[in-house]
Short mmCIF file of C-alpha atoms in Angstrom, two decimals:
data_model
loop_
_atom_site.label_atom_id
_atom_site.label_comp_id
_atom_site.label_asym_id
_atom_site.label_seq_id
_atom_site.Cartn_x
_atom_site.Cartn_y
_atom_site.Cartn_z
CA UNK A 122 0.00 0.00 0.00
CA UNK A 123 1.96 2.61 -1.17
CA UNK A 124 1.79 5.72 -3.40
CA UNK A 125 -1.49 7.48 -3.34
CA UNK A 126 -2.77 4.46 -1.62
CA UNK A 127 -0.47 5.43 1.18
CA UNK A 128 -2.93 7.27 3.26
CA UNK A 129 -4.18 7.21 7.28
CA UNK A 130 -6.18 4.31 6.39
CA UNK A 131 -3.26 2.21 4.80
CA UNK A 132 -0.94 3.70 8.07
CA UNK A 133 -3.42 2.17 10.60
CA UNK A 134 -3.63 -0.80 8.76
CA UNK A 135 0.17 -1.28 8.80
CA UNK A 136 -0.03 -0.88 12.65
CA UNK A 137 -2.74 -3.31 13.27
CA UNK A 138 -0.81 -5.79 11.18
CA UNK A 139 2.43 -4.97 12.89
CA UNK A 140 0.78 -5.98 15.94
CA UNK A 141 -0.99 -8.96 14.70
CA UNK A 142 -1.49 -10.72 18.23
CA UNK A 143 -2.64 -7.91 20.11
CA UNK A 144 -5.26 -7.17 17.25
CA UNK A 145 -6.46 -10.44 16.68
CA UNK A 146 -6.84 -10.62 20.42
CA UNK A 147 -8.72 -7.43 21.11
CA UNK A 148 -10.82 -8.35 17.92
CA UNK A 149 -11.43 -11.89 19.57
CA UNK A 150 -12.70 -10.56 22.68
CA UNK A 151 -14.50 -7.35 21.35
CA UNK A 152 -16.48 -9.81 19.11
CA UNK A 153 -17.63 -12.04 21.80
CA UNK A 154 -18.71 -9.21 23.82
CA UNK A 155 -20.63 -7.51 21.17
CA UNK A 156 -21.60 -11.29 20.18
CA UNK A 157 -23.45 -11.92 23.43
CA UNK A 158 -24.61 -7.60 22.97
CA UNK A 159 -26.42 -8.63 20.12
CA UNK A 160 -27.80 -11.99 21.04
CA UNK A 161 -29.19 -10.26 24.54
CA UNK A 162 -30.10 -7.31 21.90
CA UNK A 163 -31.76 -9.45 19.52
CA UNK A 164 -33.38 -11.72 22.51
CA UNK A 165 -34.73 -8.35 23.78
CA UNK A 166 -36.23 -7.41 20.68
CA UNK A 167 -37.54 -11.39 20.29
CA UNK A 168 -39.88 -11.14 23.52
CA UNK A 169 -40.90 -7.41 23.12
CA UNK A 170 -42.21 -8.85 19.98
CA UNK A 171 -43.34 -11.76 21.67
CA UNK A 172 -45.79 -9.91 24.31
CA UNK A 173 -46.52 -7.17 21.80
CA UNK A 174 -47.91 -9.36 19.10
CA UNK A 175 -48.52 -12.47 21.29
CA UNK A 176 -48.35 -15.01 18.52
CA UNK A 177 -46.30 -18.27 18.19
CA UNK A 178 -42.56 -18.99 18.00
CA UNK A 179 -40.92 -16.04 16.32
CA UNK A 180 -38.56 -17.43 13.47
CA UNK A 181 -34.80 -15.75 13.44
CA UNK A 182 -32.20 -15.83 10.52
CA UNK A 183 -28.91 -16.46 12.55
CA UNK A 184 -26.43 -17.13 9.66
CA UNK A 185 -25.29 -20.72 10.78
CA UNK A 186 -28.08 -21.27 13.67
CA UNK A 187 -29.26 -24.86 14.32
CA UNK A 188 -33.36 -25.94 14.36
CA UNK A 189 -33.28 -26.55 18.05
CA UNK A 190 -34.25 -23.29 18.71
CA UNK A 191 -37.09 -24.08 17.33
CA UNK A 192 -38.49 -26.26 20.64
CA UNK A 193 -37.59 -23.44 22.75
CA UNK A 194 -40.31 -20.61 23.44
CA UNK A 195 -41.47 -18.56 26.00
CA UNK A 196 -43.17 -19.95 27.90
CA UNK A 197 -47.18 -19.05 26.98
CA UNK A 198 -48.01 -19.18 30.39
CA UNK A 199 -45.37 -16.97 31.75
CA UNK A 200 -46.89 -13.87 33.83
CA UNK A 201 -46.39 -10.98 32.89
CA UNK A 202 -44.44 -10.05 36.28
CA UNK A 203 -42.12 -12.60 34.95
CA UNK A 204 -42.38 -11.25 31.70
CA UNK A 205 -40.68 -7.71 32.73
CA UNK A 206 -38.19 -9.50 35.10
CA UNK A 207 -37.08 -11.35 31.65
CA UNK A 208 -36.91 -7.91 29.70
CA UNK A 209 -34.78 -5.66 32.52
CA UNK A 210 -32.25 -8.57 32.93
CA UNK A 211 -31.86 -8.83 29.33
CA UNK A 212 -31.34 -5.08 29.01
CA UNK A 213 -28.81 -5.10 32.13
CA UNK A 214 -26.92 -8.30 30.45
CA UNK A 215 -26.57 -6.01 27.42
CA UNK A 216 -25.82 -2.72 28.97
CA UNK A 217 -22.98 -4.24 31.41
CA UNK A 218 -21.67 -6.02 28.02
CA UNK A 219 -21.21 -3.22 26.18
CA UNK A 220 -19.83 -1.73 29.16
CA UNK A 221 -17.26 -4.35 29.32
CA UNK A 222 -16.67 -4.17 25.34
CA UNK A 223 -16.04 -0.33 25.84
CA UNK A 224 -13.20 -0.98 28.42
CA UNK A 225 -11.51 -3.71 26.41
CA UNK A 226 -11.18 -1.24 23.95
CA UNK A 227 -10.10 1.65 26.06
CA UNK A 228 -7.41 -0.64 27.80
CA UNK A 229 -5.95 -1.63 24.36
CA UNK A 230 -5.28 1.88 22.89
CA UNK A 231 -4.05 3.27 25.91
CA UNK A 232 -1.75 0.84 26.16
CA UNK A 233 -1.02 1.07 22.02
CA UNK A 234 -0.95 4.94 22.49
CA UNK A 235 1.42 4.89 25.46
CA UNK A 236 3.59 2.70 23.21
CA UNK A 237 3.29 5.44 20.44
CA UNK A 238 3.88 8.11 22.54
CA UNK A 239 7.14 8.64 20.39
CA UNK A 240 5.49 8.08 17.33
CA UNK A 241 3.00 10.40 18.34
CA UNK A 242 6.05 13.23 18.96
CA UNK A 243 6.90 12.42 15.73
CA UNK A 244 3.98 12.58 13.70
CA UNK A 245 3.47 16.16 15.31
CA UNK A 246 7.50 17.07 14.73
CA UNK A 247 7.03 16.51 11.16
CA UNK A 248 3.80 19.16 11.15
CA UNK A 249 0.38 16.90 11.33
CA UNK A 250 -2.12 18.73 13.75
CA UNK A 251 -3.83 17.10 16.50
CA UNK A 252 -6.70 16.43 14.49
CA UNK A 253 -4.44 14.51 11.63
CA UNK A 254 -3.00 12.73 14.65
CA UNK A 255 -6.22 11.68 16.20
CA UNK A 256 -7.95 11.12 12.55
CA UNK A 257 -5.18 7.86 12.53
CA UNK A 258 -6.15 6.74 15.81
CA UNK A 259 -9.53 6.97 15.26
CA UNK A 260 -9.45 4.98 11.75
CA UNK A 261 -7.91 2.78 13.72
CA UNK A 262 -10.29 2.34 16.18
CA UNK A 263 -12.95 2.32 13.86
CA UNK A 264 -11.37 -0.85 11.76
CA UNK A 265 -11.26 -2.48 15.27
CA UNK A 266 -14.85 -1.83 15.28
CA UNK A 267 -16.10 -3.10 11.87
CA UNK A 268 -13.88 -6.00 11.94
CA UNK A 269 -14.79 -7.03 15.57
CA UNK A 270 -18.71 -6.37 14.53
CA UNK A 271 -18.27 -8.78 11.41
CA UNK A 272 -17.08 -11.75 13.05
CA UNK A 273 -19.31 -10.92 16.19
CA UNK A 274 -22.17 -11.52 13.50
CA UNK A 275 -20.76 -14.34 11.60
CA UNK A 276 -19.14 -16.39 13.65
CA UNK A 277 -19.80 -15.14 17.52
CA UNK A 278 -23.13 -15.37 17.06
CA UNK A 279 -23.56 -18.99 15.73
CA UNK A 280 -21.72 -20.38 17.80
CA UNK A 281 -23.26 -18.79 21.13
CA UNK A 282 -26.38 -19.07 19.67
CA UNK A 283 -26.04 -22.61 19.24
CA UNK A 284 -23.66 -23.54 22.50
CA UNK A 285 -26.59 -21.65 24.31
CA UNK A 286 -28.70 -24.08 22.49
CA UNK A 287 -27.11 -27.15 23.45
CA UNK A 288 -26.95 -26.20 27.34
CA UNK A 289 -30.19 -26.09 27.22
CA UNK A 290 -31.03 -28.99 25.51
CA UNK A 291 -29.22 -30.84 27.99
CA UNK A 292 -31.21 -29.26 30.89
CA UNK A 293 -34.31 -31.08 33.22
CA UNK A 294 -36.43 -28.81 31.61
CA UNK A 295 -38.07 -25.41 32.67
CA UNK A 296 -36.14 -23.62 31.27
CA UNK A 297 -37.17 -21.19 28.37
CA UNK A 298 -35.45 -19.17 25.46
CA UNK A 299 -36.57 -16.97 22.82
CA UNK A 300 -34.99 -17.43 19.26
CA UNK A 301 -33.10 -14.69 18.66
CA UNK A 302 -34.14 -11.98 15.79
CA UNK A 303 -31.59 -10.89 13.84
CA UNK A 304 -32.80 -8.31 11.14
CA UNK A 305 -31.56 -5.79 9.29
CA UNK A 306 -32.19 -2.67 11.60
CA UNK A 307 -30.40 -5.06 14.49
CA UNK A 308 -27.73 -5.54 12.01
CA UNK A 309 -26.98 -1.72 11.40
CA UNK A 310 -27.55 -0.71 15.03
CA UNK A 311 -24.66 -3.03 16.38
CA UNK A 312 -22.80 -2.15 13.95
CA UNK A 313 -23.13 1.41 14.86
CA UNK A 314 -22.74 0.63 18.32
CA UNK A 315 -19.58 -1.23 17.75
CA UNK A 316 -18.06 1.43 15.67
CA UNK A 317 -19.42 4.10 18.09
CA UNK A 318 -18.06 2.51 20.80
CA UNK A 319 -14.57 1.73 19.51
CA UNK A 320 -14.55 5.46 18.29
CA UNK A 321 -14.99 6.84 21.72
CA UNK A 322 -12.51 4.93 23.72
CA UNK A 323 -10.51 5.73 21.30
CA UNK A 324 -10.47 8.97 21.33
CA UNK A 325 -10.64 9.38 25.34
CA UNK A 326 -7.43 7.15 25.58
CA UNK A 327 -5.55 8.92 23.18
CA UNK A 328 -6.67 12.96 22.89
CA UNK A 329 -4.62 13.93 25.97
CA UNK A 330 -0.91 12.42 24.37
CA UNK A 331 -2.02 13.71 21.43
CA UNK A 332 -2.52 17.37 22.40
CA UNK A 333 0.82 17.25 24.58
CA UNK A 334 3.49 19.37 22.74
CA UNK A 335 5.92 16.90 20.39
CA UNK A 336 8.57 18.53 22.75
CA UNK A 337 7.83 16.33 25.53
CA UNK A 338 5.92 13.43 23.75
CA UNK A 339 8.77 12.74 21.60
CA UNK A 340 11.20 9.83 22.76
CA UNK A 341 13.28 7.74 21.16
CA UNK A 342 10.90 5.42 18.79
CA UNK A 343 12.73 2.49 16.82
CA UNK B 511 18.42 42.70 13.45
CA UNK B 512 20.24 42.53 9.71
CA UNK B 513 18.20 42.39 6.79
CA UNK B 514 18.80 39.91 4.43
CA UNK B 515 19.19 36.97 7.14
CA UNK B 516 16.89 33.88 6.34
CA UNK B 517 16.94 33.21 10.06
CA UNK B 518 16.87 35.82 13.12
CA UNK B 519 16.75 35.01 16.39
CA UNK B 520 16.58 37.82 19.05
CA UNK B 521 16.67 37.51 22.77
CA UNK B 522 15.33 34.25 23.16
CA UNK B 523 14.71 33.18 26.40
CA UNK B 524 13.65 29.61 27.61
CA UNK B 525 13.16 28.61 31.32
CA UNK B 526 11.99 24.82 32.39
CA UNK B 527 10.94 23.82 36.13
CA UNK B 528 12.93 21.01 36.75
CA UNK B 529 12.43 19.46 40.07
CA UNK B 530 11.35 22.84 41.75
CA UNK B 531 13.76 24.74 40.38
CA UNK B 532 13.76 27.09 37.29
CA UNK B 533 17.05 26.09 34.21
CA UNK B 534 17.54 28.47 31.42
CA UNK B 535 17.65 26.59 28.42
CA UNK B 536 17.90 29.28 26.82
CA UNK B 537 19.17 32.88 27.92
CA UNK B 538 18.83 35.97 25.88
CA UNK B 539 20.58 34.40 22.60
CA UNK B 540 20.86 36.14 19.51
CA UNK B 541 21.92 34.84 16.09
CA UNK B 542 21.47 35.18 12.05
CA UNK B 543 21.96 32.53 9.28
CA UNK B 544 21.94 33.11 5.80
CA UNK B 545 19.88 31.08 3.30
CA UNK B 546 21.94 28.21 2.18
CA UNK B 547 24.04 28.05 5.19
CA UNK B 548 25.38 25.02 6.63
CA UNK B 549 25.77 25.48 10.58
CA UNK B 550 26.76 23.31 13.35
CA UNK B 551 25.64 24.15 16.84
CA UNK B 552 28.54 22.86 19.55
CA UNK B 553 28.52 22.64 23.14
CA UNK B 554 27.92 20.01 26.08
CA UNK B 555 24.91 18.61 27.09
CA UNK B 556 22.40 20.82 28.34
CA UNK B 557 23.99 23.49 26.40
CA UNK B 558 20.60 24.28 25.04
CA UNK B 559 21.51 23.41 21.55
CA UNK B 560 18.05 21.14 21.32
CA UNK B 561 16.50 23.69 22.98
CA UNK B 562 17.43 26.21 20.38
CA UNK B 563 16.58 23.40 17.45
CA UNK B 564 13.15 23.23 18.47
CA UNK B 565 12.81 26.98 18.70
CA UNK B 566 14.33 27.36 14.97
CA UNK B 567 11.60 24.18 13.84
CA UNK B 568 8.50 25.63 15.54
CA UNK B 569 8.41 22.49 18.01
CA UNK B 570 8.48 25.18 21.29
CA UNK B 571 7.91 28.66 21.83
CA UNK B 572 10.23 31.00 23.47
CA UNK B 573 9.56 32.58 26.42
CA UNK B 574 10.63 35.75 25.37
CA UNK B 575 12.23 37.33 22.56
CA UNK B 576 11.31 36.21 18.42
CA UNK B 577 12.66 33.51 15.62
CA UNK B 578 12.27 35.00 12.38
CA UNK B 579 12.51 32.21 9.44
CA UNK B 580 12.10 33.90 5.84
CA UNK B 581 8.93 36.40 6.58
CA UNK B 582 7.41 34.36 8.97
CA UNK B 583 7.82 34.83 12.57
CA UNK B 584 7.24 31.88 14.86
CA UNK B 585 6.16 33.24 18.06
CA UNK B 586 3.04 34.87 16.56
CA UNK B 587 1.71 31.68 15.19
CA UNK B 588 -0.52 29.29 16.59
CA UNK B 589 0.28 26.11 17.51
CA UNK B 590 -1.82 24.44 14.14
CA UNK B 591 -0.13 27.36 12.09
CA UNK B 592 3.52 26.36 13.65
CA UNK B 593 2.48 22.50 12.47
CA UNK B 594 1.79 23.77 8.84
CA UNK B 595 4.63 25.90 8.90
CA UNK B 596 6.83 22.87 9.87
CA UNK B 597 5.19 20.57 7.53
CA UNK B 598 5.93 22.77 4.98
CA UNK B 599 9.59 24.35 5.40
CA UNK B 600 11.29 22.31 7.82
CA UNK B 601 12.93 18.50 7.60
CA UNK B 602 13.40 17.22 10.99
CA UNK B 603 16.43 14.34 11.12
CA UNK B 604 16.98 12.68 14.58
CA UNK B 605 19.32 11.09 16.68
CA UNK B 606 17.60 7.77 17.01
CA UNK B 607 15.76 8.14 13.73
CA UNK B 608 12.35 8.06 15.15
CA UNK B 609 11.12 6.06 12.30
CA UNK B 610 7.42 4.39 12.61
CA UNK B 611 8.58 0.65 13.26
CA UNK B 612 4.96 -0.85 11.54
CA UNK B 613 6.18 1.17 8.43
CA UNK B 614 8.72 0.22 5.63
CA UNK B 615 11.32 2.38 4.57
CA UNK B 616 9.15 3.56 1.84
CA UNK B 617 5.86 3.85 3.77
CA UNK B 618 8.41 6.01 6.36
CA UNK B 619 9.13 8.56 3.55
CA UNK B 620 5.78 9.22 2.32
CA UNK B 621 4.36 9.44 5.91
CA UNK B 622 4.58 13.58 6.00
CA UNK B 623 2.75 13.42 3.03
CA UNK B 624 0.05 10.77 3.76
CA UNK B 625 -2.74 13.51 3.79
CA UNK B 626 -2.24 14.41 0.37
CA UNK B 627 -4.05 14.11 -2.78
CA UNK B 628 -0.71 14.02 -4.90
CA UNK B 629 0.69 10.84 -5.48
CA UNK B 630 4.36 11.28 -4.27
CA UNK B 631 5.66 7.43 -4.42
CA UNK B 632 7.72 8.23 -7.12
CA UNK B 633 9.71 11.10 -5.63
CA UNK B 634 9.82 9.03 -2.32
CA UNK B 635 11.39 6.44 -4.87
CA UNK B 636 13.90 8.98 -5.97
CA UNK B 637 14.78 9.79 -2.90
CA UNK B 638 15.83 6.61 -1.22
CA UNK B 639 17.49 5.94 -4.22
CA UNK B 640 19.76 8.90 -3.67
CA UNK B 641 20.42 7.98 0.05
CA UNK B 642 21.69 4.62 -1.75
CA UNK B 643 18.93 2.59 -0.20
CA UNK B 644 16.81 2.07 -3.55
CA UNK B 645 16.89 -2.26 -2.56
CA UNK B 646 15.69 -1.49 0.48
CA UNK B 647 12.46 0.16 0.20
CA UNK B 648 10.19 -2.78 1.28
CA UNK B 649 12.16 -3.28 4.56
CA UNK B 650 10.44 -2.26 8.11
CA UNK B 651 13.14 -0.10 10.59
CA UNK B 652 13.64 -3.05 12.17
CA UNK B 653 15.43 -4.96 9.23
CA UNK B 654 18.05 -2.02 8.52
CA UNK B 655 20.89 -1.19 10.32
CA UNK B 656 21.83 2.68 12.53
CA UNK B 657 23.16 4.09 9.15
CA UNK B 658 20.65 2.93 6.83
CA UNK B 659 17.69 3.96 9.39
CA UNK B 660 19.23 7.15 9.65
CA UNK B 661 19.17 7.62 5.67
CA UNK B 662 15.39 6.82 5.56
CA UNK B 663 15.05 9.77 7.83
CA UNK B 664 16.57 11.77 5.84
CA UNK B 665 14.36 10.70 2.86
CA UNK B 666 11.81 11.93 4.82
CA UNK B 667 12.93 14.73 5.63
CA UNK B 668 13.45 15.95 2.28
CA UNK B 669 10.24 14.42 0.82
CA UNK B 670 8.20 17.87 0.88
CA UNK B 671 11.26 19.94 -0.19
CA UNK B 672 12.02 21.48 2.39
CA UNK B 673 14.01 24.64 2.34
CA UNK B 674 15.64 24.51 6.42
CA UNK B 675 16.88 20.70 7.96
CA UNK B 676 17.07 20.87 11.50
CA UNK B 677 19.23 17.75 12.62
CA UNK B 678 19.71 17.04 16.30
CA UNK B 679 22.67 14.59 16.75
CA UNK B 680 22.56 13.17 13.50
CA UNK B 681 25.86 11.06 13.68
CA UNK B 682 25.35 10.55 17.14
CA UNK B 683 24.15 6.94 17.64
CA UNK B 684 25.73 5.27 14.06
CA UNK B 685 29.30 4.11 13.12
CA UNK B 686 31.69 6.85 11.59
CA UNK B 687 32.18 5.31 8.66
CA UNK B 688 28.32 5.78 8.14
CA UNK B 689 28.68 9.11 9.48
CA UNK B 690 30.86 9.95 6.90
CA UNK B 691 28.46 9.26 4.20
CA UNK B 692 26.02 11.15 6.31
CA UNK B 693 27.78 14.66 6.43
CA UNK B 694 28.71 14.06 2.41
CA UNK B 695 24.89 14.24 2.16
CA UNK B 696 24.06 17.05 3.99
CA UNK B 697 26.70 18.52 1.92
CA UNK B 698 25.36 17.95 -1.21
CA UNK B 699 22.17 19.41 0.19
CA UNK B 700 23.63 22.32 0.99
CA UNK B 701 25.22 22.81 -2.45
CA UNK B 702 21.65 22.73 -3.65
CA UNK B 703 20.98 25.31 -1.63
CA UNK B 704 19.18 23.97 1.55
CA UNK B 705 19.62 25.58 4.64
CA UNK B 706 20.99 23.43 7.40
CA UNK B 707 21.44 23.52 11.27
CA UNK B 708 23.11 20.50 13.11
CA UNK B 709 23.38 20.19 16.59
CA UNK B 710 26.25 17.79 17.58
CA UNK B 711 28.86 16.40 19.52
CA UNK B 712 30.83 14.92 16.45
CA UNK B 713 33.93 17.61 15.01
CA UNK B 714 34.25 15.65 11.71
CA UNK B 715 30.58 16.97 11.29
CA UNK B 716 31.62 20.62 12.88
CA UNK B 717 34.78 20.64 10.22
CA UNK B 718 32.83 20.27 7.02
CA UNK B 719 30.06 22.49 7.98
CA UNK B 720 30.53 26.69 6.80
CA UNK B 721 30.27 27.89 10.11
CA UNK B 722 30.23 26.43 13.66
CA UNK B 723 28.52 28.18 16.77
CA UNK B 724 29.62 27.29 19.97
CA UNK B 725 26.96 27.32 22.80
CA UNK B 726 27.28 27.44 27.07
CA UNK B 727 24.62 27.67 29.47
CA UNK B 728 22.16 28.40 26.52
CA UNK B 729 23.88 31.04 24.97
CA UNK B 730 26.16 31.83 22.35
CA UNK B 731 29.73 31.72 23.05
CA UNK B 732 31.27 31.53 19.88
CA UNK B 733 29.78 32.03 16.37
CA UNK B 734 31.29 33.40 12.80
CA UNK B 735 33.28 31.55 10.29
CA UNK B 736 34.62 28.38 11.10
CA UNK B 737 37.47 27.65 12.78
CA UNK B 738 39.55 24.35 13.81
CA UNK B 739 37.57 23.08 16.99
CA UNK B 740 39.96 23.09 19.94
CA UNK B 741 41.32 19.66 21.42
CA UNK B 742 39.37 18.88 24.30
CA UNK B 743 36.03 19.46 22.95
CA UNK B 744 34.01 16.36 23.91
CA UNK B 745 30.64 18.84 23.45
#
């Protein structure tokens, strides 16, 4: 990637391939987060439509999903006390994840931007404003975000969807599940959530370097 | 001051707090350079010499007194008009390179101009090809040796034409063989007509640079034409 092609974009790409294992590793664990996000999301979504149109099983179109969810409902004669328990949990479970997914984030580009903090001096030295500067990061972030999102989708969600599946399966019964929705609105908001999300922690863990003076950011890089 | 100078500097002053006490960096120092001087800045360390560097590139800001480069003078301009400026007119060159490490050679030349629209891989080409490093271009930081790290930064330097280098220690952490080849290139850029400042410890650099200013205690001690550096000078 060189040439015209050499821009911010190609420059954060070169750094997230430079540091293959810590990328593959924050995308590993940002995906699961935002895997389970969306399941709770879409499970959310699932008995809202439940109780608001209070018809039969609601079919989902998890790519890779098994049939068992199939035997799994809520259950018709479940108060509607219970009902509301089921629907604040599931929103808790999916704020505290995102919660979580926002700090893995934060922790790995602090960390990456303390490393940089040379590279930062640098970039500044050679005349790029703060903005410039914090335009890489942020592409950066954001890539962390659309990757983690994809293979939250495609691959997290399978296979939670269908591990969940098989826990249950083996249970004595009582228990009770709602196939998960995922549509295209659910689709676009986690998305947006996950680039949102990796966007801000960004940007909180790496505005202050950034606006230091090169002066004193700028140590010995390579 | 004089007319005619490409760089003034009057009265700078620069104090930092350093463990709850005030150092002057710099203290009330004066000097001119022509365009298309070649300059070496002498003295030990804490001389001020980076100090002064940093003044001359628009990194810092004096706490009194004005730099003057061409028309532009530095202490009026904001800190996102100092960055343009720099970007612009000034190649920094380093003492430990401060190349990105996720970045080949090539990538490292064309990062000050990432932003633009222009396609500059050729001329980033051309220029590691005249730092003799034209086999190397697909090699990260980490693959090339002091010397040859030290030449990509100077690629880079030079990759948006600019008309002042500003080189702290540029000899200072590669062999002298290397360093050799080094000064030959700063040279050449000077018989092009580049303006350049080097702060160092090294007197091969000193002796084959026009003029050599000798700095205490951040100020001036010794300036004009070049003369043989006395024996005993470790800087």
């Amino acid at each position: 990637m060189i040439g015209r092609t050499f821009n911010p974009a190609s420059y954060a790409i070169s750094h997230l391939r430079h540091g293959l294992f810590r990328s593959l590793t924050t995308v590993a664990t940002l995906s699961i987060t935002l895997a389970f996000a969306i399941l709770t999301s879409s499970m959310l979504l699932g008995v809202t439509q439940r109780i608001d149109e209070d018809e039969g099983l609601l079919r989902g179109n998890i790519p890779g999903s098994i049939d068992m969810f199939s035997e799994f409902n809520i259950d018709p004669e479940l108060s509607e006390e219970a009902r509301s328990a089921l629907l604040h949990w599931m929103f808790l479970t999916t704020a505290l994840v995102l919660i979580v997914a926002f700090f893995i984030v934060y922790n790995t580009m602090a960390m990456s931007v303390e490393e940089r903090r040379a590279e930062i001096g640098v970039l500044r030295a050679i005349g790029f404003s703060t903005a410039e500067v914090l335009r890489i990061f942020l592409i950066e972030g954001g890539m962390i975000g659309i990757i983690s999102w994809t293979v939250a989708l495609f691959l997290g969600m399978p296979f939670i969807v269908n591990l969940a599946a098989y826990l249950i399966s083996k249970g004595d019964g009582g228990l009770f599940f709602v196939q998960p929705v995922i549509d295209l609105p659910l689709a676009a908001l986690s998305l947006a959530v996950s680039v949102g999300l990796c966007l801000i922690s960004t940007y909180l863990a790496s505005i202050r370097r950034i606006r230091k003076p090169p002066v004193d950011t700028m140590r010995p890089a390579v | 001051m004089s007319d005619g100078q490409f760089i003034t500097v009057e009265g700078i002053r620069k104090t930092y707090r350093v463990g709850g006490s005030n150092v002057n960096a710099l203290d009330g120092l004066d000097m001119t350079l022509a365009k298309g001087e070649m300059c070496t800045l002498m003295g030990p360390s804490g001389s001020g010499k980076t100090t002064l560097l940093n003044m001359l590139g628009g990194l810092d800001v004096p706490d009194e007194g004005s730099v003057r480069i061409g028309k532009v003078e530095l202490t009026r301009l904001s800190e996102g008009q100092r960055a343009a400026f720099r970007r612009g007119n000034v190649g920094f060159i380093f003492q430990f390179f401060n190349l990105i490490p996720s970045l080949t050679a090539l990538e490292n030349v064309l990062v000050p101009v990432m932003f633009d629209s222009r396609d500059m891989s050729d001329r980033a080409r051309e220029l590691l090809e005249r730092v003799g490093l034209s086999n190397r271009e697909g090699h990260l930081p980490g693959e090339l040796s002091g010397g040859e790290r030290q030449r990509v930064a100077i690629a880079r330097a030079l990759i948006n034409d600019p008309s002042l280098i500003l080189a702290d220690e540029p000899t200072g952490n590669i062999d002298s063989e290397t360093a050799r080849e080094i000064v030959s290139l700063f040279k050449e850029l000077n018989s092009e007509g580049k303006t350049l400042i080097l702060a160092t410890h090294d007197r091969l650099v000193a002796s084959r640079s026009g003029r050599s200013l000798r700095m205490r205690d951040g100020r001036l001690v010794r300036g004009g034409p070049q003369k043989r550096a006395p024996a005993g000078d470790s800087g």
